[in-house]
Structures are given as C-alpha cells and as structure tokens.
Coordinates of N, CA and C in Angstrom, one line a residue:
M1 N -59.2 -13.8 -5.2 CA -57.9 -13.9 -4.6 C -57.0 -12.7 -5.0
K2 N -56.4 -12.1 -4.1 CA -55.5 -11.1 -4.4 C -54.2 -11.7 -4.8
K3 N -53.6 -11.0 -5.8 CA -52.3 -11.5 -6.2 C -51.3 -10.9 -5.2
Q4 N -50.5 -11.8 -4.7 CA -49.4 -11.4 -3.8 C -48.3 -10.8 -4.6
Q5 N -47.9 -9.7 -4.2 CA -46.7 -9.1 -4.8 C -45.5 -9.5 -4.0
V6 N -44.6 -10.1 -4.6 CA -43.4 -10.6 -4.0 C -42.3 -9.6 -4.3
K7 N -41.8 -9.0 -3.3 CA -40.7 -8.0 -3.5 C -39.4 -8.8 -3.5
E8 N -38.7 -8.6 -4.5 CA -37.4 -9.3 -4.6 C -36.4 -8.4 -3.9
A9 N -35.6 -9.0 -3.1 CA -34.5 -8.3 -2.4 C -33.5 -7.9 -3.4
K10 N -33.2 -6.6 -3.4 CA -32.2 -6.1 -4.3 C -30.9 -6.1 -3.6
A11 N -29.9 -6.8 -4.2 CA -28.6 -6.8 -3.6 C -27.9 -5.5 -3.9
T12 N -27.3 -4.9 -2.9 CA -26.6 -3.7 -3.0 C -25.3 -4.0 -3.8
P13 N -25.1 -3.3 -4.9 CA -23.9 -3.6 -5.7 C -22.7 -3.3 -4.9
K14 N -21.7 -4.1 -5.0 CA -20.4 -3.9 -4.3 C -19.7 -2.7 -4.9
S15 N -19.0 -2.0 -4.0 CA -18.2 -0.8 -4.4 C -17.0 -1.4 -5.2
E16 N -16.4 -0.5 -5.9 CA -15.2 -0.9 -6.7 C -14.1 -1.5 -5.8
V17 N -13.9 -0.8 -4.7 CA -12.8 -1.2 -3.7 C -13.1 -2.6 -3.2
D18 N -14.4 -2.9 -2.9 CA -14.7 -4.2 -2.4 C -14.6 -5.3 -3.4
V19 N -14.9 -5.0 -4.7 CA -14.6 -5.9 -5.8 C -13.1 -6.2 -5.9
L20 N -12.3 -5.2 -5.8 CA -10.9 -5.4 -5.9 C -10.4 -6.2 -4.7
F21 N -10.9 -5.9 -3.5 CA -10.5 -6.7 -2.3 C -10.9 -8.1 -2.4
D22 N -12.1 -8.4 -3.0 CA -12.5 -9.8 -3.2 C -11.5 -10.5 -4.1
K23 N -11.2 -9.9 -5.2 CA -10.3 -10.4 -6.2 C -8.9 -10.7 -5.6
Y24 N -8.4 -9.7 -4.8 CA -7.1 -9.8 -4.2 C -7.1 -10.9 -3.2
A25 N -8.2 -11.1 -2.4 CA -8.3 -12.1 -1.4 C -8.3 -13.5 -2.0
E26 N -8.6 -13.7 -3.2 CA -8.6 -15.0 -3.9 C -7.3 -15.7 -3.8
S27 N -6.2 -14.9 -3.9 CA -4.9 -15.4 -3.8 C -4.2 -15.2 -2.4
H28 N -5.1 -15.0 -1.4 CA -4.6 -14.7 -0.1 C -5.5 -15.4 0.9
Q29 N -5.6 -16.8 0.8 CA -6.5 -17.5 1.7 C -5.8 -18.3 2.8
N30 N -4.5 -18.5 2.6 CA -3.7 -19.3 3.5 C -3.3 -18.4 4.7
H31 N -3.5 -18.8 5.9 CA -3.1 -18.0 7.1 C -1.7 -17.6 7.1
T32 N -0.8 -18.5 6.8 CA 0.7 -18.2 6.8 C 1.0 -17.1 5.8
N33 N 0.4 -17.2 4.6 CA 0.6 -16.2 3.5 C 0.0 -14.8 4.0
E34 N -1.1 -14.9 4.7 CA -1.7 -13.6 5.2 C -0.7 -12.9 6.2
V35 N -0.2 -13.7 7.1 CA 0.8 -13.2 8.1 C 2.0 -12.6 7.4
I36 N 2.5 -13.4 6.4 CA 3.6 -12.9 5.7 C 3.3 -11.5 5.0
H37 N 2.1 -11.4 4.5 CA 1.7 -10.2 3.9 C 1.6 -9.0 4.9
W38 N 1.2 -9.3 6.1 CA 1.1 -8.2 7.1 C 2.5 -7.7 7.4
I39 N 3.5 -8.5 7.2 CA 4.9 -8.1 7.5 C 5.5 -7.5 6.2
C40 N 5.4 -8.2 5.1 CA 6.1 -7.8 3.9 C 5.5 -6.7 3.1
V41 N 4.2 -6.6 3.0 CA 3.6 -5.5 2.2 C 4.0 -4.1 2.8
P42 N 3.9 -3.8 4.1 CA 4.3 -2.5 4.6 C 5.8 -2.3 4.3
L43 N 6.6 -3.4 4.4 CA 8.1 -3.2 4.2 C 8.3 -2.9 2.7
I44 N 7.6 -3.5 1.8 CA 7.7 -3.2 0.4 C 7.3 -1.8 0.1
V45 N 6.2 -1.3 0.7 CA 5.8 0.1 0.5 C 6.9 1.0 1.0
F46 N 7.3 0.8 2.2 CA 8.4 1.6 2.9 C 9.6 1.6 2.0
S47 N 10.1 0.5 1.6 CA 11.4 0.4 0.8 C 11.2 1.0 -0.6
L48 N 10.1 0.8 -1.2 CA 9.9 1.4 -2.5 C 9.8 2.9 -2.4
L49 N 9.1 3.4 -1.4 CA 9.1 4.8 -1.2 C 10.5 5.4 -1.0
G50 N 11.3 4.6 -0.2 CA 12.7 5.1 0.1 C 13.5 5.0 -1.1
L51 N 13.3 4.0 -2.0 CA 14.1 4.0 -3.2 C 13.8 5.1 -4.2
V52 N 12.5 5.4 -4.3 CA 12.1 6.5 -5.2 C 12.6 7.9 -4.5
W53 N 12.5 8.0 -3.2 CA 12.9 9.1 -2.5 C 14.4 9.4 -2.8
A54 N 15.2 8.4 -3.0 CA 16.6 8.5 -3.1 C 17.0 9.0 -4.5
I55 N 16.1 9.0 -5.5 CA 16.4 9.4 -6.8 C 16.6 10.9 -6.8
P56 N 17.8 11.4 -7.3 CA 18.1 12.8 -7.2 C 16.9 13.7 -7.9
F57 N 16.6 14.7 -7.2 CA 15.5 15.6 -7.6 C 16.1 17.0 -7.9
P58 N 15.7 17.6 -9.0 CA 16.3 18.9 -9.3 C 16.0 20.0 -8.2
H59 N 16.9 20.9 -8.0 CA 16.7 22.0 -7.1 C 15.8 23.1 -7.8
L60 N 14.7 23.4 -7.2 CA 13.7 24.3 -7.7 C 13.8 25.6 -6.9
E61 N 14.3 26.7 -7.4 CA 14.5 27.9 -6.7 C 13.2 28.5 -6.1
F62 N 12.1 28.4 -6.8 CA 10.9 29.0 -6.2 C 10.4 28.3 -4.9
L63 N 10.9 27.1 -4.6 CA 10.5 26.5 -3.4 C 11.3 27.0 -2.2
G64 N 12.4 27.7 -2.5 CA 13.2 28.3 -1.4 C 13.6 27.3 -0.4
K65 N 13.4 27.6 0.9 CA 13.9 26.7 2.0 C 13.1 25.4 2.0
Y66 N 12.0 25.3 1.3 CA 11.2 24.1 1.3 C 11.6 23.1 0.2
N67 N 12.7 23.4 -0.5 CA 13.1 22.6 -1.6 C 13.4 21.2 -1.2
G68 N 13.9 21.0 0.0 CA 14.2 19.6 0.4 C 13.0 18.8 0.7
F69 N 11.8 19.4 0.8 CA 10.6 18.6 1.1 C 9.9 18.0 -0.1
L70 N 10.4 18.3 -1.3 CA 9.8 17.8 -2.5 C 10.8 16.9 -3.2
N71 N 10.4 15.7 -3.5 CA 11.2 14.7 -4.3 C 10.3 13.8 -5.1
W72 N 10.9 12.9 -5.8 CA 10.1 12.0 -6.7 C 9.1 11.2 -5.9
A73 N 9.4 10.9 -4.7 CA 8.5 10.1 -3.9 C 7.2 10.9 -3.6
S74 N 7.4 12.3 -3.6 CA 6.2 13.1 -3.4 C 5.1 12.9 -4.5
F75 N 5.6 12.7 -5.7 CA 4.7 12.4 -6.8 C 4.1 11.0 -6.7
L76 N 4.9 10.1 -6.3 CA 4.4 8.7 -6.1 C 3.3 8.7 -5.0
I77 N 3.6 9.4 -3.9 CA 2.6 9.5 -2.8 C 1.4 10.2 -3.2
A78 N 1.5 11.3 -4.0 CA 0.3 12.0 -4.4 C -0.6 11.1 -5.3
F79 N 0.1 10.5 -6.3 CA -0.7 9.6 -7.2 C -1.4 8.5 -6.5
S80 N -0.7 7.8 -5.6 CA -1.2 6.7 -4.8 C -2.4 7.2 -3.9
L81 N -2.2 8.3 -3.2 CA -3.3 8.8 -2.3 C -4.5 9.2 -3.1
Y82 N -4.3 9.8 -4.3 CA -5.4 10.1 -5.1 C -6.2 8.9 -5.6
Y83 N -5.5 7.8 -6.0 CA -6.1 6.6 -6.4 C -6.9 6.0 -5.2
Y84 N -6.3 6.0 -4.1 CA -6.9 5.5 -2.9 C -8.2 6.3 -2.5
F85 N -8.1 7.6 -2.7 CA -9.2 8.5 -2.4 C -10.4 8.2 -3.3
V86 N -10.1 7.9 -4.6 CA -11.2 7.6 -5.5 C -11.8 6.3 -5.1
L87 N -11.1 5.3 -4.6 CA -11.6 4.1 -4.1 C -12.3 4.2 -2.8
S88 N -11.7 4.9 -1.9 CA -12.2 5.0 -0.5 C -11.5 6.2 0.2
P89 N -12.3 7.3 0.5 CA -11.6 8.4 1.2 C -11.1 8.0 2.6
V90 N -11.8 7.1 3.3 CA -11.4 6.7 4.6 C -10.0 6.0 4.5
L91 N -9.9 5.0 3.6 CA -8.7 4.3 3.4 C -7.5 5.2 2.9
S92 N -7.9 6.2 2.1 CA -6.9 7.1 1.7 C -6.3 7.9 2.8
F93 N -7.2 8.4 3.7 CA -6.8 9.1 4.9 C -5.9 8.3 5.8
M94 N -6.3 7.0 6.0 CA -5.4 6.1 6.8 C -4.1 5.9 6.1
M95 N -4.0 5.8 4.8 CA -2.8 5.6 4.1 C -1.9 6.9 4.2
L96 N -2.6 8.1 4.3 CA -1.8 9.3 4.5 C -1.0 9.2 5.8
W97 N -1.6 8.7 6.8 CA -0.9 8.6 8.1 C 0.2 7.6 8.0
V98 N -0.1 6.5 7.3 CA 0.9 5.4 7.2 C 2.1 5.9 6.4
V99 N 1.8 6.7 5.3 CA 2.9 7.2 4.5 C 3.7 8.3 5.3
G100 N 3.0 9.0 6.1 CA 3.7 10.0 6.9 C 4.6 9.4 7.9
L101 N 4.2 8.3 8.5 CA 5.1 7.5 9.4 C 6.3 6.9 8.6
M102 N 6.0 6.4 7.4 CA 7.1 5.8 6.6 C 8.0 6.9 6.2
S103 N 7.5 8.1 5.8 CA 8.4 9.2 5.4 C 9.3 9.6 6.6
Y104 N 8.8 9.6 7.8 CA 9.6 9.8 9.0 C 10.7 8.8 9.1
G105 N 10.4 7.5 8.9 CA 11.4 6.5 8.9 C 12.5 6.6 7.8
I106 N 12.1 7.1 6.7 CA 13.0 7.3 5.6 C 14.0 8.4 5.9
V107 N 13.4 9.5 6.5 CA 14.3 10.6 6.9 C 15.3 10.1 8.0
Q108 N 14.8 9.2 8.9 CA 15.8 8.7 9.9 C 16.9 7.9 9.2
L109 N 16.6 7.2 8.1 CA 17.6 6.5 7.4 C 18.6 7.5 6.8
E110 N 18.1 8.6 6.3 CA 19.0 9.7 5.8 C 19.9 10.2 6.9
Y111 N 19.4 10.4 8.1 CA 20.2 10.9 9.2 C 21.3 9.8 9.5
W112 N 20.9 8.6 9.5 CA 21.8 7.5 9.8 C 22.9 7.5 8.7
Q113 N 22.6 7.7 7.5 CA 23.5 7.8 6.4 C 24.5 8.9 6.6
A114 N 24.0 10.1 7.0 CA 24.8 11.3 7.2 C 25.7 11.1 8.4
A115 N 25.3 10.2 9.4 CA 26.2 9.9 10.5 C 27.2 8.8 10.3
G116 N 27.3 8.4 9.0 CA 28.2 7.3 8.7 C 27.7 6.0 8.4
G117 N 26.3 5.8 8.5 CA 25.7 4.6 8.3 C 25.6 4.3 6.8
P118 N 25.0 3.2 6.4 CA 24.9 2.8 5.0 C 24.0 3.8 4.2
A119 N 24.2 3.9 2.9 CA 23.3 4.8 2.1 C 21.9 4.4 2.3
Q120 N 21.0 5.4 2.3 CA 19.6 5.2 2.5 C 19.0 4.3 1.5
W121 N 19.5 4.5 0.2 CA 18.9 3.7 -0.9 C 19.4 2.2 -0.7
T122 N 20.6 2.0 -0.2 CA 21.1 0.6 0.0 C 20.2 -0.1 1.1
S123 N 19.9 0.6 2.2 CA 19.0 0.0 3.2 C 17.7 -0.4 2.6
C124 N 17.1 0.6 1.8 CA 15.8 0.3 1.2 C 15.9 -0.8 0.2
L125 N 16.9 -0.9 -0.5 CA 17.0 -2.0 -1.5 C 17.1 -3.4 -0.8
V126 N 17.8 -3.4 0.2 CA 17.9 -4.7 1.0 C 16.5 -5.1 1.5
I127 N 15.8 -4.1 2.1 CA 14.5 -4.4 2.7 C 13.6 -4.8 1.5
F128 N 13.6 -4.1 0.4 CA 12.8 -4.4 -0.8 C 13.0 -5.8 -1.2
V129 N 14.2 -6.2 -1.4 CA 14.5 -7.6 -1.9 C 14.1 -8.6 -0.9
L130 N 14.4 -8.4 0.3 CA 14.0 -9.4 1.4 C 12.5 -9.5 1.5
A131 N 11.8 -8.4 1.4 CA 10.3 -8.4 1.6 C 9.7 -9.1 0.4
W132 N 10.2 -8.9 -0.8 CA 9.7 -9.6 -2.0 C 10.0 -11.1 -2.0
I133 N 11.1 -11.5 -1.4 CA 11.4 -12.9 -1.2 C 10.3 -13.5 -0.3
G134 N 10.1 -12.8 0.8 CA 9.0 -13.2 1.7 C 7.7 -13.3 1.0
Q135 N 7.3 -12.4 0.2 CA 6.1 -12.4 -0.6 C 6.0 -13.6 -1.4
F136 N 7.0 -13.9 -2.2 CA 7.0 -15.1 -3.1 C 7.0 -16.4 -2.3
I137 N 7.6 -16.4 -1.1 CA 7.5 -17.6 -0.3 C 6.1 -17.8 0.2
G138 N 5.4 -16.7 0.6 CA 4.0 -16.7 1.0 C 3.1 -17.3 -0.1
H139 N 3.4 -16.8 -1.4 CA 2.6 -17.3 -2.5 C 2.9 -18.7 -2.9
K140 N 4.1 -19.1 -2.6 CA 4.5 -20.6 -2.8 C 3.7 -21.4 -1.8
I141 N 3.6 -21.0 -0.6 CA 2.9 -21.7 0.4 C 1.4 -21.7 0.0
E142 N 0.9 -20.6 -0.4 CA -0.5 -20.4 -0.8 C -0.8 -21.3 -2.0
G143 N 0.2 -21.5 -2.9 CA -0.1 -22.3 -4.1 C -0.7 -21.5 -5.2
K144 N -0.7 -20.2 -5.1 CA -1.3 -19.3 -6.1 C -0.4 -18.2 -6.5
K145 N -0.4 -17.8 -7.7 CA 0.5 -16.7 -8.1 C 0.0 -15.4 -7.5
P146 N 0.9 -14.4 -7.4 CA 0.5 -13.1 -6.8 C -0.6 -12.4 -7.8
S147 N -1.5 -11.7 -7.2 CA -2.5 -11.0 -7.9 C -2.0 -10.0 -9.0
F148 N -0.9 -9.3 -8.6 CA -0.4 -8.3 -9.6 C 0.1 -8.9 -10.9
L149 N 0.3 -10.2 -11.0 CA 0.7 -10.8 -12.2 C -0.5 -10.8 -13.2
D150 N -1.7 -10.7 -12.7 CA -2.9 -10.6 -13.6 C -3.2 -9.1 -13.9
D151 N -3.0 -8.2 -12.9 CA -3.3 -6.8 -13.1 C -2.4 -6.0 -12.1
V152 N -1.6 -5.1 -12.7 CA -0.6 -4.4 -11.9 C -1.2 -3.5 -10.9
K153 N -2.5 -3.1 -11.0 CA -3.1 -2.3 -10.0 C -3.1 -2.9 -8.6
F154 N -3.0 -4.3 -8.6 CA -3.1 -5.0 -7.3 C -1.8 -4.7 -6.5
L155 N -0.8 -4.1 -7.1 CA 0.4 -3.7 -6.3 C 0.0 -2.5 -5.4
L156 N -1.0 -1.7 -5.9 CA -1.5 -0.6 -5.1 C -2.6 -1.1 -4.1
I157 N -3.3 -2.2 -4.4 CA -4.4 -2.6 -3.5 C -3.9 -3.3 -2.2
G158 N -2.7 -3.9 -2.3 CA -2.2 -4.6 -1.1 C -2.2 -3.8 0.2
P159 N -1.7 -2.6 0.2 CA -1.6 -1.9 1.4 C -3.0 -1.5 2.0
I160 N -3.9 -1.1 1.1 CA -5.2 -0.8 1.7 C -6.1 -2.0 1.9
W161 N -5.7 -3.1 1.3 CA -6.4 -4.4 1.7 C -6.1 -4.7 3.1
L162 N -4.9 -4.5 3.6 CA -4.6 -4.7 5.0 C -5.3 -3.7 5.9
L163 N -5.4 -2.4 5.4 CA -6.0 -1.4 6.3 C -7.5 -1.7 6.4
H164 N -8.1 -2.3 5.3 CA -9.6 -2.5 5.4 C -9.9 -3.5 6.5
F165 N -9.0 -4.4 6.8 CA -9.2 -5.3 7.9 C -9.2 -4.6 9.3
I166 N -8.4 -3.6 9.4 CA -8.3 -2.7 10.6 C -9.7 -2.0 10.7
C167 N -10.1 -1.5 9.6 CA -11.5 -0.8 9.6 C -12.6 -1.7 10.1
K168 N -12.6 -2.9 9.5 CA -13.6 -3.9 9.9 C -13.5 -4.2 11.4
R169 N -12.3 -4.4 11.9 CA -12.1 -4.8 13.3 C -12.6 -3.8 14.2
V170 N -12.4 -2.5 13.9 CA -12.8 -1.4 14.8 C -14.2 -0.8 14.4
G171 N -14.8 -1.3 13.4 CA -16.1 -0.9 13.0 C -16.2 0.4 12.2
I172 N -15.2 0.7 11.5 CA -15.2 1.9 10.7 C -15.6 1.5 9.2
R173 N -16.6 2.3 8.7 CA -17.0 2.0 7.3 C -16.0 2.7 6.4
Y174 N -15.6 2.0 5.5 CA -14.6 2.5 4.5 C -15.2 2.7 3.2

C-alpha cells in the first residue's frame, strides 16, 4: 500500500492591515454604530485637520509665494499618509483623495471666515465635539468601548476601515 500524502492547506497569513481591521471591527458590530461611524469618522478627520490647520505656522522665506500652502496640517497629512502607505498603498492613495477634498473644504471655511463668517477653527471645533458625541453615542449603543482606548493607533485606522468597505464593494484589492 502506498502511503497517501495529505497536503495540509496552508492558510495565507493575514496582512497587518487586515489584522487591524478585524480588531477594529470587534467593537463595531451594531448596524446603528456602523452608520454613526460612516458619518462621524469623516467629520472627525475633517475637523481635526481643520483644527491643526488653524495653528499658526511660521513664515518661511524660502517657500516664497508657496508659503501659504504649508502648515502644521501638512505634517499630519504626510505622517498619516505614510502610515497608510505602509499598511496599504491602495488605501493610502484613496485617503490622499479624501484629504484633498477635505483640504478644499477647510479652505472654503477660511474664505467664509474672511467674508465675515465664524473663525475656521471655531467651525471645526464645533464639528469635532459633535462628531465625538456621536461616536460615543454609537459605542454606547454598541455596548463596547472605542478601540482607541486600547491602542491609540486605532484613531488612524477608522478612516481606512471605512475605505476598505468601498474597496470590497467595487472589487478593488487593497
């Protein structure tokens, strides 16, 4: 009799980003909480970007006419996009577009401020506080504490966790 060789199926190890998504998803099982996240996470990212954008940045002569295009938010964007790129180049590229649209929105708030509207940072602070209230309501409904209370990097995972659902929906490998 020949010995039958049984090949064991080797499970493909999950990527780091999928491991993070799985962990993040543990505290996001309730449909209402997920809907709240689809609204509040982008608002938190937008408002946080706007708040950091509003921090005065020194004038750098060597930038010349481009001096107004660099601020503290530029560094936050660069750090975040690099982290996302390490996890998933596709999701990083998608976030680049999202951040670009958000930056446009922040500039519109600056124009509104210049035209006599509220200070850009005030608008962003109100959005930030309301969005976080929404987040905590969602987690109260969920019955689980937010992921970032265990590990602060989950504050960065939330936005791309949402984008990965879009990738899955349209069949893009991330």
